Tab-separated table of C-alpha atoms and ligand atoms in Angstrom:
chain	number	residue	atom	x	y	z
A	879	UNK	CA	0.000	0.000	0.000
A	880	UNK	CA	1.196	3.289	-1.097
A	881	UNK	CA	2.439	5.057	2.420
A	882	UNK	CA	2.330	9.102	1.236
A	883	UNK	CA	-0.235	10.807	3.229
A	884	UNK	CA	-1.680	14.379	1.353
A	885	UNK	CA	-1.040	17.218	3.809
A	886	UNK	CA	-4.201	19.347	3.456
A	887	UNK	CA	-4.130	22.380	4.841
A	888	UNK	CA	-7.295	24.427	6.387
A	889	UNK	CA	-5.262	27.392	7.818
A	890	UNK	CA	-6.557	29.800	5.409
A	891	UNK	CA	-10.287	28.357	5.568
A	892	UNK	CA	-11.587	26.344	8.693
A	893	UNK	CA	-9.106	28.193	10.742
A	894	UNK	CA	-9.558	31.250	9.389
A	895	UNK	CA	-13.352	30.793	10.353
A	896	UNK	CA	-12.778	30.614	13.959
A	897	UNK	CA	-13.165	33.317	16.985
A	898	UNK	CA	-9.974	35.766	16.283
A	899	UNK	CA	-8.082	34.751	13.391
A	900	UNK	CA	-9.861	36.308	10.425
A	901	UNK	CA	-7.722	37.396	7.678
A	902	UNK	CA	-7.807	39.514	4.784
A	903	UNK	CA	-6.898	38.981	0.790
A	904	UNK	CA	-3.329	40.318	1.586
A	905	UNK	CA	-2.749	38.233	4.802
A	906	UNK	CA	-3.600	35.107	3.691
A	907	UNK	CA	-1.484	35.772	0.457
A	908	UNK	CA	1.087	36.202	2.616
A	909	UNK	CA	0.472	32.935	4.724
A	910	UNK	CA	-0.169	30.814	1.735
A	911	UNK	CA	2.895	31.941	0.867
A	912	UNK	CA	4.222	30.211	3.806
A	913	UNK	CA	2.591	27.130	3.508
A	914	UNK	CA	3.448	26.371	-0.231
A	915	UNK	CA	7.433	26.945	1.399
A	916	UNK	CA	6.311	24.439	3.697
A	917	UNK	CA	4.945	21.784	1.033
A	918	UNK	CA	1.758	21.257	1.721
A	919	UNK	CA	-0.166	19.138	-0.727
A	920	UNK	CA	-3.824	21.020	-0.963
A	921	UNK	CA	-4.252	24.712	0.165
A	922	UNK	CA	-7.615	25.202	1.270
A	923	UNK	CA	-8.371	29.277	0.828
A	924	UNK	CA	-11.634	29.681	1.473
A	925	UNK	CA	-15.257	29.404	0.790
A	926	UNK	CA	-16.191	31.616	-1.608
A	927	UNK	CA	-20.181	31.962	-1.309
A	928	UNK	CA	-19.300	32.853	2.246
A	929	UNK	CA	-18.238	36.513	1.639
A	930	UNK	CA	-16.693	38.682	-1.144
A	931	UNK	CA	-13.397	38.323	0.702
A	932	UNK	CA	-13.112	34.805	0.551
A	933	UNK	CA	-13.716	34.558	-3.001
A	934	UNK	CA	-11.352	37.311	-3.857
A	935	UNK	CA	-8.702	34.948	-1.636
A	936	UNK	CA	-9.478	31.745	-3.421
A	937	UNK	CA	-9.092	33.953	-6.776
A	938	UNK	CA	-5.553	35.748	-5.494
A	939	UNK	CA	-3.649	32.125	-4.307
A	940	UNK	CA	-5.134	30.509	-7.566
A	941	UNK	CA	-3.448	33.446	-9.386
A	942	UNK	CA	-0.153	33.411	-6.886
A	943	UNK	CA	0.502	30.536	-7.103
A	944	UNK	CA	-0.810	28.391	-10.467
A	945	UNK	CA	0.805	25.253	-10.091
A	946	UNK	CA	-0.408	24.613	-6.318
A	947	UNK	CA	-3.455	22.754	-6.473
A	948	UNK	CA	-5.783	24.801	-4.320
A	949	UNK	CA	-9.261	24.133	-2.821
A	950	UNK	CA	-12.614	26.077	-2.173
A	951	UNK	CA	-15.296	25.008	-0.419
A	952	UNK	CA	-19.289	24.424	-1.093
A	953	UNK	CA	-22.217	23.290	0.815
A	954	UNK	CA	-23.537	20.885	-2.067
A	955	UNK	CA	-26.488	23.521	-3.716
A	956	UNK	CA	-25.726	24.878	-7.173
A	957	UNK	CA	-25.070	28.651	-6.380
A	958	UNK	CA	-22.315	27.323	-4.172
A	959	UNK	CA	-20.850	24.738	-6.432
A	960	UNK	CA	-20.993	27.411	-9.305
A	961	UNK	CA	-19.592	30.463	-7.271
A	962	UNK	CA	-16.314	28.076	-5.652
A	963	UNK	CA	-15.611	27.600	-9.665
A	964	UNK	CA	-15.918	30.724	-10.551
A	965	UNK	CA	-13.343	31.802	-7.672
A	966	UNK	CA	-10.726	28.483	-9.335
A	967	UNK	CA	-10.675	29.738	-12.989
A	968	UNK	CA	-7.387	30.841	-12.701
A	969	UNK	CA	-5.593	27.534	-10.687
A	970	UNK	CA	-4.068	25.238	-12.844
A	971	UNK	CA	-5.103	22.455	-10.558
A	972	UNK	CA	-8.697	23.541	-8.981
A	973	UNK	CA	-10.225	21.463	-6.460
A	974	UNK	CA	-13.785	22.342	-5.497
A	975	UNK	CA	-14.912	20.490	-1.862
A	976	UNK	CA	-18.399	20.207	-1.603
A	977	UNK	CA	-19.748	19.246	1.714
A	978	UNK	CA	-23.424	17.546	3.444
A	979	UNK	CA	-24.079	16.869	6.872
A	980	UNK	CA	-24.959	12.989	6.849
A	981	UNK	CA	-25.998	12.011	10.763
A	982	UNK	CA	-29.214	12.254	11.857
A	983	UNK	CA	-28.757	14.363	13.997
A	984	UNK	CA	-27.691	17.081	11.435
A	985	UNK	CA	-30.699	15.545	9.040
A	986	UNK	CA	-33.425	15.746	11.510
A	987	UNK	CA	-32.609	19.258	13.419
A	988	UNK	CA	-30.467	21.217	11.034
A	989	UNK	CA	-30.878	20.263	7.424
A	990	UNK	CA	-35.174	18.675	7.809
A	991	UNK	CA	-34.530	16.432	5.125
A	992	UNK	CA	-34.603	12.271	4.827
A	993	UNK	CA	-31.299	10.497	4.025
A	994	UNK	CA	-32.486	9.648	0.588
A	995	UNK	CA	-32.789	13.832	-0.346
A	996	UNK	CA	-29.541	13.893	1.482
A	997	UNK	CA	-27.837	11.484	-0.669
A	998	UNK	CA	-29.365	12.810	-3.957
A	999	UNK	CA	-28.110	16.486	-3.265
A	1000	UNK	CA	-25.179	15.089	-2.514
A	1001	UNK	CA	-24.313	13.250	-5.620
A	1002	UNK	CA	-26.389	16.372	-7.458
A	1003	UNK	CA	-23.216	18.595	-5.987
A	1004	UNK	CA	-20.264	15.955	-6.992
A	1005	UNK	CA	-21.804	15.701	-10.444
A	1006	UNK	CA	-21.907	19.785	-11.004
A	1007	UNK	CA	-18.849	20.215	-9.873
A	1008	UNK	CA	-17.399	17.601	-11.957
A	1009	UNK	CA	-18.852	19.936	-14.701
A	1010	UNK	CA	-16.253	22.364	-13.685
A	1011	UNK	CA	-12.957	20.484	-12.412
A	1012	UNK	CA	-11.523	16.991	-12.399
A	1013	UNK	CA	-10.751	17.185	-8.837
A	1014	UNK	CA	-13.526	16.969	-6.530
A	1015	UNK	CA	-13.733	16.178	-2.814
A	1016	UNK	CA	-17.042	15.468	-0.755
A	1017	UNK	CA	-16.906	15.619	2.613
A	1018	UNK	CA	-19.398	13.884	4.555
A	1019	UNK	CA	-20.110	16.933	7.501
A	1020	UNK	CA	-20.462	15.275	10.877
A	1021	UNK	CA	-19.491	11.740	9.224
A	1022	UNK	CA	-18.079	10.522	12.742
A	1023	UNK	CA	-21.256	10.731	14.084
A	1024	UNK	CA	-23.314	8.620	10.976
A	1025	UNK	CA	-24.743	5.681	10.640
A	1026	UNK	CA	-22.010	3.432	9.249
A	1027	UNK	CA	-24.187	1.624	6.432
A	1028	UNK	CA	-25.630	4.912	5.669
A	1029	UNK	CA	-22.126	6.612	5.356
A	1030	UNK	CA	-20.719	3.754	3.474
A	1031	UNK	CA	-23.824	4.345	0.389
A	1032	UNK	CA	-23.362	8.062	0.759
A	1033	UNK	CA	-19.602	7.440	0.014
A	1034	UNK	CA	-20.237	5.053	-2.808
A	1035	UNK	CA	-22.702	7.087	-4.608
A	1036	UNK	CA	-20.525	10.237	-4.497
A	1037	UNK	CA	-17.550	8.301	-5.772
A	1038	UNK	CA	-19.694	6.453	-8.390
A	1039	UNK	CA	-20.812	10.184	-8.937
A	1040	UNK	CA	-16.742	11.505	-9.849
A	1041	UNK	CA	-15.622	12.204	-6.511
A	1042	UNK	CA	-11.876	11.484	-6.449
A	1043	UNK	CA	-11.426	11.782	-2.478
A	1044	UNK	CA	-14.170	11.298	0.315
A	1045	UNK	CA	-13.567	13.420	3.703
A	1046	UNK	CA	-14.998	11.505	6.756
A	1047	UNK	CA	-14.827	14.175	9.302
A	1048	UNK	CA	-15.296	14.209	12.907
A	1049	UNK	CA	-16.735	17.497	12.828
A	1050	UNK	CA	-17.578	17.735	16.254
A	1051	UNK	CA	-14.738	16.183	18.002
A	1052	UNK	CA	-16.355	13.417	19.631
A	1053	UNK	CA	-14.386	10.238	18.553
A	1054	UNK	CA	-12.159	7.860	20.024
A	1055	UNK	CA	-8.927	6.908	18.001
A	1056	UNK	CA	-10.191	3.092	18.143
A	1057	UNK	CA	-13.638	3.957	16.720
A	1058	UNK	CA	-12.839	6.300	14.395
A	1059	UNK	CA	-9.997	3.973	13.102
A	1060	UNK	CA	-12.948	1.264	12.755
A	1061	UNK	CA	-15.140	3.776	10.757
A	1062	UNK	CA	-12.329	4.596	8.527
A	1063	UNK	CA	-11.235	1.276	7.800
A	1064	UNK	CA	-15.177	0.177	6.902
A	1065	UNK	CA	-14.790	3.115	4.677
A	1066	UNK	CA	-11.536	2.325	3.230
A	1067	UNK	CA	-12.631	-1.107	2.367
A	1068	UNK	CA	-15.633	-0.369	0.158
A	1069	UNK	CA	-14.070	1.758	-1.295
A	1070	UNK	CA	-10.799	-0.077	-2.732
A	1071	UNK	CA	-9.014	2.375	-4.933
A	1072	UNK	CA	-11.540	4.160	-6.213
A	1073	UNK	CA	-10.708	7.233	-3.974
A	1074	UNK	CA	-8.325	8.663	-1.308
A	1075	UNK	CA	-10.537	8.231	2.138
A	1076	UNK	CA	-9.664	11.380	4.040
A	1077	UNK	CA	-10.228	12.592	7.429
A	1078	UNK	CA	-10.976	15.493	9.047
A	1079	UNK	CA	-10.556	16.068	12.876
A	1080	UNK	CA	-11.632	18.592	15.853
A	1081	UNK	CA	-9.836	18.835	18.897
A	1082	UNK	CA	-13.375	18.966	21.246
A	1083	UNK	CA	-11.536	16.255	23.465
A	1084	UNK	CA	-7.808	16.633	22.589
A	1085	UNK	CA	-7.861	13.525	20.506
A	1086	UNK	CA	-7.829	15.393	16.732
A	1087	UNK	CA	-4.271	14.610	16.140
A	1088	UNK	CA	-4.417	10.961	18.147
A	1089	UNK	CA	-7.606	9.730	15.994
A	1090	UNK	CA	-6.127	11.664	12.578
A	1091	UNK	CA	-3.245	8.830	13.441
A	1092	UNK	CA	-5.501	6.305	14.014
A	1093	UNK	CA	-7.179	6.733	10.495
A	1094	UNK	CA	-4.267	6.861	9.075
A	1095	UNK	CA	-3.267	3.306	10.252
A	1096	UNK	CA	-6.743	2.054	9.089
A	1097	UNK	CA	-5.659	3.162	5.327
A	1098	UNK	CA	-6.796	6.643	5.089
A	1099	UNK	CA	-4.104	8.956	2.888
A	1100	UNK	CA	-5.007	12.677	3.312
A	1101	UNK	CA	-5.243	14.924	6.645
A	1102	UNK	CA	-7.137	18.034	7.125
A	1103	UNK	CA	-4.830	19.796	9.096
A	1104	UNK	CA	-3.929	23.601	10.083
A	1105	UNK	CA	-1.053	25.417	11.615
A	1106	UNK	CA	-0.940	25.405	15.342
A	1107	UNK	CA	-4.239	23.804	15.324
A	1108	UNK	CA	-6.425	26.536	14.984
A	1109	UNK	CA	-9.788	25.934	13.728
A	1110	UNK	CA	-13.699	25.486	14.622
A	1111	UNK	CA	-14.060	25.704	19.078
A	1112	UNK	CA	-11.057	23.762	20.004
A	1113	UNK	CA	-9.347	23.701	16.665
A	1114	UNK	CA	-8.333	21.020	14.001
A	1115	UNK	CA	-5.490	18.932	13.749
A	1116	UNK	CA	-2.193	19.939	14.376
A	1117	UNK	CA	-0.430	20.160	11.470
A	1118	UNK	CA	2.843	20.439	13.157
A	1119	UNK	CA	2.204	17.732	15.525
A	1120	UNK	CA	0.862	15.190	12.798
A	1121	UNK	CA	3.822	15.722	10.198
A	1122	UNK	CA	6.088	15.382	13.247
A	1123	UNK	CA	4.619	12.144	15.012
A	1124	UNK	CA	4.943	10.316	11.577
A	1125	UNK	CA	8.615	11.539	11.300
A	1126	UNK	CA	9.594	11.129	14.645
A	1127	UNK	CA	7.996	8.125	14.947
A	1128	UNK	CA	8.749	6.348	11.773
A	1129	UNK	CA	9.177	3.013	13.212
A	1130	UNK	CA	5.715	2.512	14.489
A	1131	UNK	CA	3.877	5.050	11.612
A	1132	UNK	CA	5.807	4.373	8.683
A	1133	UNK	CA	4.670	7.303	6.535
A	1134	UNK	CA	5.522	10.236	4.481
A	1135	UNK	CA	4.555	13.484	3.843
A	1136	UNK	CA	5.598	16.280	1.092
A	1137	UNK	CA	6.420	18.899	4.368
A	1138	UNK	CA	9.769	20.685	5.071
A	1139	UNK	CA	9.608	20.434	8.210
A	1140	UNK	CA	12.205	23.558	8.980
A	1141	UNK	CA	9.634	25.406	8.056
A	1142	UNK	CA	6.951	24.018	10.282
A	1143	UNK	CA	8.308	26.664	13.396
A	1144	UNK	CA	8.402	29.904	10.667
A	1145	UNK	CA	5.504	29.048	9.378
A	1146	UNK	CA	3.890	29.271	12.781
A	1147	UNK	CA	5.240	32.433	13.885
A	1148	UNK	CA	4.008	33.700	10.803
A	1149	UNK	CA	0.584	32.979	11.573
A	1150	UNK	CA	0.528	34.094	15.178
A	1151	UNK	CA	1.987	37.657	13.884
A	1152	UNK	CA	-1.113	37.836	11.744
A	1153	UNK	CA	-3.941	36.370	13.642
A	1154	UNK	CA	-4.698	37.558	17.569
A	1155	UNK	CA	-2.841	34.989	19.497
A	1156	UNK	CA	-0.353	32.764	18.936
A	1157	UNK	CA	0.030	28.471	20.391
A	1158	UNK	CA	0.362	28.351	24.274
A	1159	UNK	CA	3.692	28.061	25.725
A	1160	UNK	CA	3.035	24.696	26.327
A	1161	UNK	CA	1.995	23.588	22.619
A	1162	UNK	CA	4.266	20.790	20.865
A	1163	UNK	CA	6.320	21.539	18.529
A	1164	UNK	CA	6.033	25.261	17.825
A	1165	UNK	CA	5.291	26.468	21.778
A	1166	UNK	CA	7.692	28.444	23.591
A	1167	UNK	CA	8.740	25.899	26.107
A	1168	UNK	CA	8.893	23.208	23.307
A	1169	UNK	CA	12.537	23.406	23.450
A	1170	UNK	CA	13.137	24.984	26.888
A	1171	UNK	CA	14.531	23.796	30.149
A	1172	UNK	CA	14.923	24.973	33.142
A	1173	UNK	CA	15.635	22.222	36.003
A	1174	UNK	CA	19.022	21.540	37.211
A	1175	UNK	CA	18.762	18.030	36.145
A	1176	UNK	CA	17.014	18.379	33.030
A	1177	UNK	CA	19.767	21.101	32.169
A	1178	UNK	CA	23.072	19.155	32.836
A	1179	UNK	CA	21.874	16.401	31.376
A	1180	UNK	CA	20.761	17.931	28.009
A	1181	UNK	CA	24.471	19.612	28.243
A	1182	UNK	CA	25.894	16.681	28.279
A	1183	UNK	CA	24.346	14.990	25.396
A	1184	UNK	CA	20.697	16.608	24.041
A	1185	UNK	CA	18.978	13.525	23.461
A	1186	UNK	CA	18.749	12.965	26.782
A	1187	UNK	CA	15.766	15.227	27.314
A	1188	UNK	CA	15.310	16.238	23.201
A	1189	UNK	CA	13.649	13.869	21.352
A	1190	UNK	CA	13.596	16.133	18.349
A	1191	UNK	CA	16.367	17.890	16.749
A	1192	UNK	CA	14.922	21.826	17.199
A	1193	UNK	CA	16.894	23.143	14.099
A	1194	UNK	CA	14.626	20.073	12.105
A	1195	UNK	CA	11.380	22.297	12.587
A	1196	UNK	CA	12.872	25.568	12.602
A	1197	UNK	CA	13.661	26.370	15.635
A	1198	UNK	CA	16.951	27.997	16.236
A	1199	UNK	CA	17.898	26.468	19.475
A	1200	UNK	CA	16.853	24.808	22.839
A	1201	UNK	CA	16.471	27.140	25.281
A	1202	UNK	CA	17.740	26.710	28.766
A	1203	UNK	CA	15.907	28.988	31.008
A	1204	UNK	CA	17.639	29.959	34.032
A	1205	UNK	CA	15.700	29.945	37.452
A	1206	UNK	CA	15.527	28.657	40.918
A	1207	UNK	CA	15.419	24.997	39.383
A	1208	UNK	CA	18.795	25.524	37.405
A	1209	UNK	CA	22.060	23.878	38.373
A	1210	UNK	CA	25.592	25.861	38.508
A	1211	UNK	CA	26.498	23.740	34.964
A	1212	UNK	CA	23.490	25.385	32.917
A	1213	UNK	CA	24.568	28.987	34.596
A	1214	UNK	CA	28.151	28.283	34.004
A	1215	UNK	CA	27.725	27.634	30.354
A	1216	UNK	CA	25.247	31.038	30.015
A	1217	UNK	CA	27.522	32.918	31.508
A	1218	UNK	CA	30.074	32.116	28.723
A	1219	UNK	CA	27.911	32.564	26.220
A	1220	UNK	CA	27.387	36.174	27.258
A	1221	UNK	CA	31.008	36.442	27.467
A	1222	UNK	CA	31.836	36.392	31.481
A	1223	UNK	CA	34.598	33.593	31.722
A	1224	UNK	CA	34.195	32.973	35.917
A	1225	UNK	CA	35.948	31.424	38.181
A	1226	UNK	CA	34.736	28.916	40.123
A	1227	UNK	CA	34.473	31.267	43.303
A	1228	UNK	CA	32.291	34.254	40.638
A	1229	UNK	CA	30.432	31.415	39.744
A	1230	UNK	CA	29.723	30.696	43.497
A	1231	UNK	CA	28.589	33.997	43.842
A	1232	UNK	CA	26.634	34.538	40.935
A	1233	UNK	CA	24.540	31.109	41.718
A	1234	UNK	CA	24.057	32.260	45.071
A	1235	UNK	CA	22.395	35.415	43.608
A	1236	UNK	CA	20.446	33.635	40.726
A	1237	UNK	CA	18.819	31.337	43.398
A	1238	UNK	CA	17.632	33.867	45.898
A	1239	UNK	CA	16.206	36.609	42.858
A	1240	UNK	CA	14.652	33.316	40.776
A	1241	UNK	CA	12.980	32.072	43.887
A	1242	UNK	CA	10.582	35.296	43.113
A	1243	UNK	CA	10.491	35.171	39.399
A	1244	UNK	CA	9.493	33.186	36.433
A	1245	UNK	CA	12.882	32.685	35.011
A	1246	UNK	CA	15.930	35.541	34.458
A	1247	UNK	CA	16.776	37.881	31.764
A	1248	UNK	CA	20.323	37.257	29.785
A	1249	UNK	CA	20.729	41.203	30.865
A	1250	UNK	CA	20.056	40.091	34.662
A	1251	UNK	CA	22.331	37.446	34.493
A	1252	UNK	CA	25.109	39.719	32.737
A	1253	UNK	CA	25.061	42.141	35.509
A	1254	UNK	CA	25.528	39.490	38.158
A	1255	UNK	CA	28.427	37.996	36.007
A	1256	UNK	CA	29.562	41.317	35.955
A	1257	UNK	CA	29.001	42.685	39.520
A	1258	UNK	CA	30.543	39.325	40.537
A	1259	UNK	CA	33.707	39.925	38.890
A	1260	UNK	CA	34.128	43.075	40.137
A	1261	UNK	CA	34.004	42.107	43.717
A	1262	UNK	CA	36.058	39.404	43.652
A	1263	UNK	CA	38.559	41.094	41.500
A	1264	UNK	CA	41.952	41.862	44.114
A	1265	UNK	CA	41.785	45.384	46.136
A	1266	UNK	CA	44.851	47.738	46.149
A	1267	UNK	CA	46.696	46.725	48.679
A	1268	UNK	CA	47.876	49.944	51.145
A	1269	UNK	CA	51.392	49.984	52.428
B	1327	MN	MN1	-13.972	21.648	10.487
């Protein structure tokens, strides 16, 4: 079985939808500029009956960048289908995703209509947008949540209908990485070859990137993903933390993806410059603290050799280097070696003196500035440099 998974990216279009990170034409020019650096496979820019804006975007990355294969989104009714190809005219490789709600939970309360109107809209959409483009997705909205047998005709019938890849998403976030693995496989199977199965995952419960995994180990080959996760509520998949799990972990998911992964921590900053907040501190990968440490034992031990505490190379995604953050959990090696690097060269009785201090100010902060630490280098030498000595 082929083993290259299609990085699909949703920065510019599910993220972009959520609670502070809309962006205009010239921003998300600017970050799909980014992301083609990066390699994704499918740019997602927008859904263009949504708003003027989004169509102009879909319109200015088709035009940016021709040989990219970009996406717009539909809801499966003919205005939409027709307006997302209008906004692709100029991409060399258009892709028009046209999405229906499938559960019944969605049929009964949000869409009033029976699973057999459902399924011919459906298959309506796929077959007018086929009209347009050779490249058409259908995702089934809320798929985790479906009726297996149903979902399984509904992905038949859109495939039968020209559908080259069928999105199973988890729209709400409410899977398990077993279960969803189980769907996907079902899905998978009936379908053979006749499409690329691809999933789609929210973060509701902190399992989008686990159950994205699990998918892919039940033989799906293309992830919705976006930079540091943002999206819908609790966000999408992580592309950052997906591309790096398969490269980190090679041995036990043994699969590739088109991504430079240098750029993976650029590409991030990028988008927290533009949008109103960036990952937490905490986040993998990109976070501030990805790469930091402060304990004593943490820090001579990373000194010593870095895979002791780094299980991923920093430079590899971009990042320029660990960081060892000095506070009241550092050890005299850590504060030694900072020291240096700011160009104080102690002896082992400055050192002394300087720990002494670093201890008793970090005790009441968060962590020390280089500057702080310079003057205590500095102070240190000073006093224990020898007095004039009357006669
Ligand atoms: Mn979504």
């Amino acid at each position: 079985m082929n083993n290259r998974v299609w990085i699909f990216d949703t920065t510019l279009r599910d993220g972009e939808q959520s609670p502070g990170c809309s962006m205009n034409v010239p921003e998300k020019l600017r970050m799909a500029a980014k992301l083609v650096e990066l390699g994704v496979d499918i740019l997602e820019a927008g859904f263009p009956i949504a708003s003027e804006g989004d169509f102009q975007a879909v319109d200015a990355v088709s035009r940016e960048f021709p040989w990219v294969q970009v996406a717009a989104l539909a809801r499966s009714m003919k205005l939409d289908v027709e307006r997302a190809a209008r906004s692709l005219e100029k991409a060399k490789r258009p892709r028009i995703h046209t999405f229906l709600a499938t559960s019944d939970i969605h049929l009964k309360y949000k869409l009033k209509k029976s699973r057999q109107e459902v399924l011919d809209a459906a298959v309506s959409a796929v077959e007018l947008a086929r009209t347009y483009v050779d490249d058409v997705e259908f995702s089934a909205e809320d798929g985790a949540r479906t009726d297996p047998d149903y979902l399984e005709q509904v992905s038949k019938a859109v495939v039968a209908a020209g559908a080259r890849t069928v999105n199973i998403p988890d729209t709400v976030g409410y899977s398990t990485p077993d279960e969803y693995g189980e769907l996907i496989g079902r899905i998978c199977k009936a379908l053979g070859d006749t499409a690329v199965v691809s999933v789609h995952c929210h973060d509701d419960l902190g399992l989008a990137v686990a159950n994205s995994l699990a998918a892919v180990k039940a033989g799906a080959r293309q992830i919705e993903c976006t930079v540091n996760g943002i999206g819908e509520r609790a966000g999408n998949c992580s592309l950052e933390e997906i591309v790096m799990v398969m490269k980190t972990r090679h041995d036990r998911y043994p699969y590739t993806t088109g991504i430079h992964t240098e750029y993976l921590f650029p590409a991030s900053q990028l988008l927290s410059s533009i949008i109103s907040f960036g990952p937490q501190p905490n986040k993998a990968i990109v976070g501030k603290n990805a790469f930091a440490h402060e304990a004593g034992i943490h820090q001579d031990g990373f000194l010593k050799e870095p895979t002791t505490y780094e299980i991923i190379n920093p430079k590899s995604v971009g990042v320029p280097e660990s960081r060892l953050v000095l506070g009241k959990h550092s050890g005299r090696h850590a504060l030694k070696n900072r020291c240096e690097d700011l160009g104080y060269h102690l002896s082992p009785a400055e050192l002394d003196l300087v720990y002494q201090q670093v201890t008793e100010l970090a005790d009441n902060k968060k962590g020390l500035m280089d500057e702080e630490i310079a003057a205590m280098a500095r102070r240190s030498q000073e006093q224990a440099a020898p007095q004039p000595v009357g006669d």
